[in-house]
Coordinates of C-alpha atoms in Angstrom, one line a residue:
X1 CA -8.8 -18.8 -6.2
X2 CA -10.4 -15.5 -5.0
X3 CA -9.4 -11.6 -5.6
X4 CA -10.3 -8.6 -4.3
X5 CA -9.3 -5.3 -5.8
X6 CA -8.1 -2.3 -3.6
X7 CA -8.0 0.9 -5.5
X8 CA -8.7 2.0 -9.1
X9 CA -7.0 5.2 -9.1
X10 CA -5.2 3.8 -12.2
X11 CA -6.7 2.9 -15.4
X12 CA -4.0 0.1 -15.4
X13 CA -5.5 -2.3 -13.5
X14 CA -9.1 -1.8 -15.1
X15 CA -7.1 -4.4 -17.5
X16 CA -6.6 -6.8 -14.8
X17 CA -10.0 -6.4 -13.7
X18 CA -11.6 -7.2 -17.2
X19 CA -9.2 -10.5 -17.4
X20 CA -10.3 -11.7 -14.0
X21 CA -13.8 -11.6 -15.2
X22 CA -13.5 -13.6 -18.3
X23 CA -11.3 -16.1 -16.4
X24 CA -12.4 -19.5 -15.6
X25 CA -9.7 -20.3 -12.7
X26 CA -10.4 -17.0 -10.7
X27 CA -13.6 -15.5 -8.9
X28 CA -13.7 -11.8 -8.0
X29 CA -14.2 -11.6 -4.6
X30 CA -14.8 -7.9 -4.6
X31 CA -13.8 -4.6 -4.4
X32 CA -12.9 -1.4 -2.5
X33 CA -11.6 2.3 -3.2
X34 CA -11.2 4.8 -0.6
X35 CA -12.2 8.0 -2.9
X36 CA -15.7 8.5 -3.2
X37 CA -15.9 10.3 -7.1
X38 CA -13.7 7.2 -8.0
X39 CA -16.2 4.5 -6.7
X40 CA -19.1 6.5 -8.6
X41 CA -16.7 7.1 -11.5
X42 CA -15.7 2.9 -12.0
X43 CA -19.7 1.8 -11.0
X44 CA -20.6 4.1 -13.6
X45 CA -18.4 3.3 -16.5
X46 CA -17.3 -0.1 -15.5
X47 CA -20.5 -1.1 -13.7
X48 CA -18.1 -2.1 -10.6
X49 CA -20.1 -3.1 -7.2
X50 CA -18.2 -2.3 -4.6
X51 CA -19.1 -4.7 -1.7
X52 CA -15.8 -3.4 1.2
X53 CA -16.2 -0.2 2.5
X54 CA -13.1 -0.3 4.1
X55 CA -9.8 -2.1 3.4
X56 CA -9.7 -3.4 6.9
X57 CA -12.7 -5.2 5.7
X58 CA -11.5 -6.7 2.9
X59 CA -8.2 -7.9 4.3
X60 CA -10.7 -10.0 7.1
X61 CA -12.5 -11.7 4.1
X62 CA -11.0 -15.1 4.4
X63 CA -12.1 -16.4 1.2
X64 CA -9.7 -13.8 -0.5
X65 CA -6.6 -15.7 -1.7
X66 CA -5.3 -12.4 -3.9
X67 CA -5.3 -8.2 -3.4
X68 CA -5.1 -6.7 -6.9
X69 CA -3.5 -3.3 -5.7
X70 CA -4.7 -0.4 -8.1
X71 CA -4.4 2.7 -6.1
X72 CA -2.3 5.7 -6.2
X73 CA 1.6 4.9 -6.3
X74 CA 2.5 6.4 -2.7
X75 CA 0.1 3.8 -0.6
X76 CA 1.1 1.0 -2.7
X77 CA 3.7 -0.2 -0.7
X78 CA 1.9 0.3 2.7
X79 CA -1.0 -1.9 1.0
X80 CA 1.0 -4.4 0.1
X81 CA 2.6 -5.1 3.1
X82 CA -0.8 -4.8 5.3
X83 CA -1.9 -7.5 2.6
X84 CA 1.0 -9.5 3.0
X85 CA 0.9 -9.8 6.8
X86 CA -2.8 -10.6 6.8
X87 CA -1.5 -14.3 4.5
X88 CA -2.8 -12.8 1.1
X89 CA -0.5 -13.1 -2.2
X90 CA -0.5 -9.2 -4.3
X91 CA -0.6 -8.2 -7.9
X92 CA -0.4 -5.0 -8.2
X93 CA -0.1 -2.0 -11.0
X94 CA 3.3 -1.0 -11.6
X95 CA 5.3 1.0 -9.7
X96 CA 4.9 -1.9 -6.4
X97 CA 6.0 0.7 -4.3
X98 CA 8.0 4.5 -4.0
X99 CA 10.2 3.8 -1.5
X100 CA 13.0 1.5 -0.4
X101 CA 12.7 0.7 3.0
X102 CA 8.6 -0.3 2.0
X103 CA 10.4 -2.8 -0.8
X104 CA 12.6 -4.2 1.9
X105 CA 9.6 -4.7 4.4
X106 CA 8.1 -6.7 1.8
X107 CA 10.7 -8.7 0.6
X108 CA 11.4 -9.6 4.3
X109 CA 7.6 -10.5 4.2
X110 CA 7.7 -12.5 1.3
X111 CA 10.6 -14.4 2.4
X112 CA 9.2 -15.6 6.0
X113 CA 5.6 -16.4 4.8
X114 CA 6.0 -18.1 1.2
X115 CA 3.4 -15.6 -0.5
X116 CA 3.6 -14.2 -3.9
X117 CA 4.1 -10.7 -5.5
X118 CA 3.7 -9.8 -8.9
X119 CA 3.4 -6.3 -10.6
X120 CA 1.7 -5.6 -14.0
X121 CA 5.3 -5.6 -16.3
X122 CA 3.2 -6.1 -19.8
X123 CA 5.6 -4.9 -21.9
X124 CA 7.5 -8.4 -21.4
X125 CA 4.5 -9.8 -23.5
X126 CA 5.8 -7.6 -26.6
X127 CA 5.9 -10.1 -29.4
X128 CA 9.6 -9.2 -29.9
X129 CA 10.9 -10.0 -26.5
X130 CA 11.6 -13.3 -26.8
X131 CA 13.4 -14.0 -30.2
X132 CA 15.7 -10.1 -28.9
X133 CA 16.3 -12.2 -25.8
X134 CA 17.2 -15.3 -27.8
X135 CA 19.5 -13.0 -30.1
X136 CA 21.1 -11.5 -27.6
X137 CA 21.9 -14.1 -25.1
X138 CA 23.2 -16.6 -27.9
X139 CA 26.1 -14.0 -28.6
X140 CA 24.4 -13.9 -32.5
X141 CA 24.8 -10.3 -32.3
X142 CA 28.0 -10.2 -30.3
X143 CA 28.9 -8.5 -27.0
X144 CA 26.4 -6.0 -26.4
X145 CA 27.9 -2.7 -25.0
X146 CA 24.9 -0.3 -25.4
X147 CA 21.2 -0.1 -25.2
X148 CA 19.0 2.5 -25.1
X149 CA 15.0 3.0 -25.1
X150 CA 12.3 5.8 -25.7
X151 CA 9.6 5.4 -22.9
X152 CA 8.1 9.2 -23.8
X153 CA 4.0 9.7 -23.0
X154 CA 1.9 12.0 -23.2
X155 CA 1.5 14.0 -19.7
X156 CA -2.7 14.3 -21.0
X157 CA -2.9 17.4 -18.2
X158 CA -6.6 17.6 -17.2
X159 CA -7.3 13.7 -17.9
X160 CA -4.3 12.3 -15.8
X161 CA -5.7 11.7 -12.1
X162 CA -4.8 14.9 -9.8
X163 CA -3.3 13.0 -7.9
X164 CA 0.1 12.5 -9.7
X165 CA 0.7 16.3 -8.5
X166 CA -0.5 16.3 -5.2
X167 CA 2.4 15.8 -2.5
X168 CA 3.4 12.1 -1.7
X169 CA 1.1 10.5 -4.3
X170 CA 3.3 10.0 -7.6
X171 CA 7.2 9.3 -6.2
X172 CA 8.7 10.0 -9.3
X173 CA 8.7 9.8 -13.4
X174 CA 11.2 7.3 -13.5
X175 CA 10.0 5.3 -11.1
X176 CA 6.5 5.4 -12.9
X177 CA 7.5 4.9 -16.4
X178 CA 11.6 3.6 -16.5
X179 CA 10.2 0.6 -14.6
X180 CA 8.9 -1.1 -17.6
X181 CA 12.4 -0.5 -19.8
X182 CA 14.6 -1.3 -17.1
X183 CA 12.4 -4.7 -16.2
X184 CA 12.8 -5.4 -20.4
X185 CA 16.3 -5.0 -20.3
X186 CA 17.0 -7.1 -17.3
X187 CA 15.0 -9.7 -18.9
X188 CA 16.7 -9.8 -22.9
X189 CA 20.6 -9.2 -21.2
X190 CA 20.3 -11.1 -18.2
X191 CA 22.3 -8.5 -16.7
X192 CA 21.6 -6.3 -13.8
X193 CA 22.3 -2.3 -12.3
X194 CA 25.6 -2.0 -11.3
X195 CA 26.1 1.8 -11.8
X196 CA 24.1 4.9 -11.6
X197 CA 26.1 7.4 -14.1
X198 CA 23.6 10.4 -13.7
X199 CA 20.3 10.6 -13.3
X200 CA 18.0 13.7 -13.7
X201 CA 14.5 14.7 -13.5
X202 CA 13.0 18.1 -14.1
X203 CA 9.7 20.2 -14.9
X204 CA 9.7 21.2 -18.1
X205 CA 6.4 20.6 -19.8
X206 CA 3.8 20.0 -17.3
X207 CA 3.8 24.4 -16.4
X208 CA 0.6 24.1 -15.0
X209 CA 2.5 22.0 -12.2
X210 CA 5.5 23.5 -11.8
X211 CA 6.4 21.2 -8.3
X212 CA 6.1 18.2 -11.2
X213 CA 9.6 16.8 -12.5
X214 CA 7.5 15.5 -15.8
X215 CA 10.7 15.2 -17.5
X216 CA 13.2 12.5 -16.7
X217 CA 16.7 10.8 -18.6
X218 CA 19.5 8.9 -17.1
X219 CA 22.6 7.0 -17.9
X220 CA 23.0 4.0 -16.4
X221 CA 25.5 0.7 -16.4
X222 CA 23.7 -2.7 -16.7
X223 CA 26.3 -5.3 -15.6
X224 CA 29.1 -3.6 -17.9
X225 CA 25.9 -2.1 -20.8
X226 CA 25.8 1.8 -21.0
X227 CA 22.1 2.0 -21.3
X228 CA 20.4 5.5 -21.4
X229 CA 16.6 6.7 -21.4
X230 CA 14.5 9.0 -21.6
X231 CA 11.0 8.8 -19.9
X232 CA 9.9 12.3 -20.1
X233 CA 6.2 13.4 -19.9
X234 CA 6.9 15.2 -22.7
X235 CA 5.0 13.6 -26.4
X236 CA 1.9 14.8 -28.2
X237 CA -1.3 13.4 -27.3
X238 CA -0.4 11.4 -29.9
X239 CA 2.1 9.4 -28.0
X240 CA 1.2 5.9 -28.7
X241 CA 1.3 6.6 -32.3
X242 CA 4.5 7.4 -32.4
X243 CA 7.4 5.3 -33.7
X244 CA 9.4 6.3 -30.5
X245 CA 6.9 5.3 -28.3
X246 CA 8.7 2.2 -26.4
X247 CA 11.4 1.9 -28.5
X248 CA 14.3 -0.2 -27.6
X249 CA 17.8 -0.5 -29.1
X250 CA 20.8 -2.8 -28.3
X251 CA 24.1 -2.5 -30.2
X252 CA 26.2 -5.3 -29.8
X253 CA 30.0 -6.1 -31.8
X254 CA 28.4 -8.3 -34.1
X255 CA 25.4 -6.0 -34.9
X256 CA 22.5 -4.1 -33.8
X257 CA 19.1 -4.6 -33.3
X258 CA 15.6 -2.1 -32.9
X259 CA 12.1 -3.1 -32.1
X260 CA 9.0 -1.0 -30.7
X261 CA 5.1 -0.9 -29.6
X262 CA 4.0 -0.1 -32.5
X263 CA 4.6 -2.6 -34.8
X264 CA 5.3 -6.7 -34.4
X265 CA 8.8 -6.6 -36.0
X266 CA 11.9 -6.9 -34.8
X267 CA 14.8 -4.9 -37.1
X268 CA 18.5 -6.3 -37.1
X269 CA 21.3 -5.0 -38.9
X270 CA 24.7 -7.2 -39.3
X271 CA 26.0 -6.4 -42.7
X272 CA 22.9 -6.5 -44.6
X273 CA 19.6 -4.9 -42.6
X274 CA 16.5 -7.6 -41.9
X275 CA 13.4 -7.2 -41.0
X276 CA 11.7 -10.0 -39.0
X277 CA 8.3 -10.5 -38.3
X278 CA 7.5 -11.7 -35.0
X279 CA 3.4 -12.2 -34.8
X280 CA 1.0 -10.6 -32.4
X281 CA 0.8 -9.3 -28.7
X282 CA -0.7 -11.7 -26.5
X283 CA -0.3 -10.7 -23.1
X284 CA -1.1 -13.5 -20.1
X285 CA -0.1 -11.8 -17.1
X286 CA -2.5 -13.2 -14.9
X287 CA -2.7 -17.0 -16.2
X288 CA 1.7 -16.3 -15.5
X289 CA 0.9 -15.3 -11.7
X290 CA -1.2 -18.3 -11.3
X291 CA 1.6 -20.6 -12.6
X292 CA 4.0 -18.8 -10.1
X293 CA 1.5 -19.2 -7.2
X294 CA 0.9 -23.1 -8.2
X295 CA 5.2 -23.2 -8.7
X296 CA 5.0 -24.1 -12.1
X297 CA 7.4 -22.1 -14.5
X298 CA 6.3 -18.7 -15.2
X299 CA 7.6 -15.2 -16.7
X300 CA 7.1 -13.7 -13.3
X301 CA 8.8 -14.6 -10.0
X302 CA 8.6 -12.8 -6.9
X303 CA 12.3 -12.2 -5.9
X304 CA 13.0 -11.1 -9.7
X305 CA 10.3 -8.5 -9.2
X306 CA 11.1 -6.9 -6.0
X307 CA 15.1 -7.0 -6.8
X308 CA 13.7 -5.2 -10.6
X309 CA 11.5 -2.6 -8.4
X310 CA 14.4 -1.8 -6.0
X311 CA 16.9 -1.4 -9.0
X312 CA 14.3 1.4 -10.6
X313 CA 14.0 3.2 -7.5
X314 CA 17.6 3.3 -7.2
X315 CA 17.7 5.3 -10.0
X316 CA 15.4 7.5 -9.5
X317 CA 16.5 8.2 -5.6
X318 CA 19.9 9.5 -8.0
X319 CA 18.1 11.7 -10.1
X320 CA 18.5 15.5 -10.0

């Protein structure tokens, strides 16, 4: 199994990269990125070669079986779907895409050829997830009515790539950053959008770009679950240190229950509050899109991704 990478204007994928090298089932066939201070950028910190010089090149390399999308959020879609139509499977960064009618292009694509998406959702690999998802689905903590979760970052002006403010590039905060909640709240409920209650974006923080909505909250109904968020670009540099920093919440009749990043436990409180270890983070996201590609079980399958992609952008085509 061969991949080629298109685009590191991300830092994400840098993670897929180094998990592609260590792996003994995949080759890396090579890569490409269009902007030039980039490609000096990754050869010089990452020691990438870059053996495309065009992506037209690298979708005529037959031996590539995979595109690893990392560029900018705006072309993702259009890179995907040229990939797609010239018979090669995607993983890509999150978001897959910033607008609709590019997610319906590929689902139509996916659908008529057979191949595989998958988008870089890590937070499912949270050591929590699975005993929250166990909880809640078993009814142990009742009917859940409400969730709610804290997906706050620090905007980092000056280190964030330029081009989240230039015109067309970023598609918006929610869309960048709710993706992740909304994907781990699909995944522990089962449940799925069925309302849009408000939705607003806004600058606030980021005054050196005042076009930028860095700040973004909603309210939202999953099947009949009020959840609300906040994904503003608004923490300290600090951000990942802070006990907010992805923090979920579900409050169900029977009780409620709270885990985060930054820490392995998972805290429920019925009557008497617990505290429940649950180990370390071990993510696998690309040993799960070879299992999908081979049909075996995995935690990713294409038609849950795109229908969890269009649901995010639904919300943020509400926001004001």
């Amino acid at each position: 199994m061969n991949i080629a990478f298109a685009g590191f204007r991300h830092g994400h994928i840098l993670g897929l990269y180094d998990s592609v090298l260590a792996s003994d089932e995949v080759n890396l066939a090579g890569c490409f990125e269009e902007n030039g201070a980039v490609r000096e950028q990754m050869k010089a910190d990452k020691g990438i070669t870059f053996s495309y010089d065009s992506y037209d090149a690298l979708l005529k390399d037959d031996s590539v079986d995979v595109v690893a999308i990392g560029d900018y959020y705006g072309i993702r879609g259009k890179r995907i779907i040229e990939a797609l139509k010239a018979g090669k499977h995607v993983i890509a960064d999150k978001p897959l895409c910033t607008d609709l009618d590019e997610l319906e292009e590929i689902r139509v694509l996916t659908e008529q050829t057979g191949l595989k998406v998958c988008c870089m959702l890590d937070l499912r690999y949270m050591p929590q997830v699975g005993k929250v998802k166990e909880m809640v689905q078993s009814g142990s903590l009742g009917t859940i009515h409400i969730a709610s979760f804290n997906g706050q970052h620090c905007l980092d002006y000056g280190v964030r790539p330029n081009w989240y403010f230039e015109d067309g590039k970023h598609g918006g905060t929610i869309n960048d950053i709710a993706i992740h909640g909304i994907d781990l709240l699909r995944l522990i409920t089962g449940e799925n959008l069925t309302e849009v209650i408000c939705a607003r974006t806004w600058n606030a923080f980021a005054t050196q770009e005042p076009g930028f909505h860095d700040c973004a909250q909603f309210m939202v109904k999953l099947g009949e679950i009020a959840v609300t968020a906040d994904v503003s670009y608004a923490a300290p540099k600090c951000s990942e240190m802070l006990p907010s920093y992805w923090e979920f919440t579900l409050w169900g009749t029977k009780g409620m229950v709270r885990f985060c990043l930054k820490d392995g436990n998972l805290y429920v409180f019925r009557s008497e509050a617990e505290t429940i270890p649950c180990g370390a983070w071990e993510p696998a996201l690309l040993q799960d899109f070879l299992k999908e590609l081979k049909g075996e079980p995995s935690l990713f399958c294409t038609s849950d991704v795109l229908e969890m992609q269009k649901q995010v952008l639904l919300i943020q085509k509400a926001a004001k």
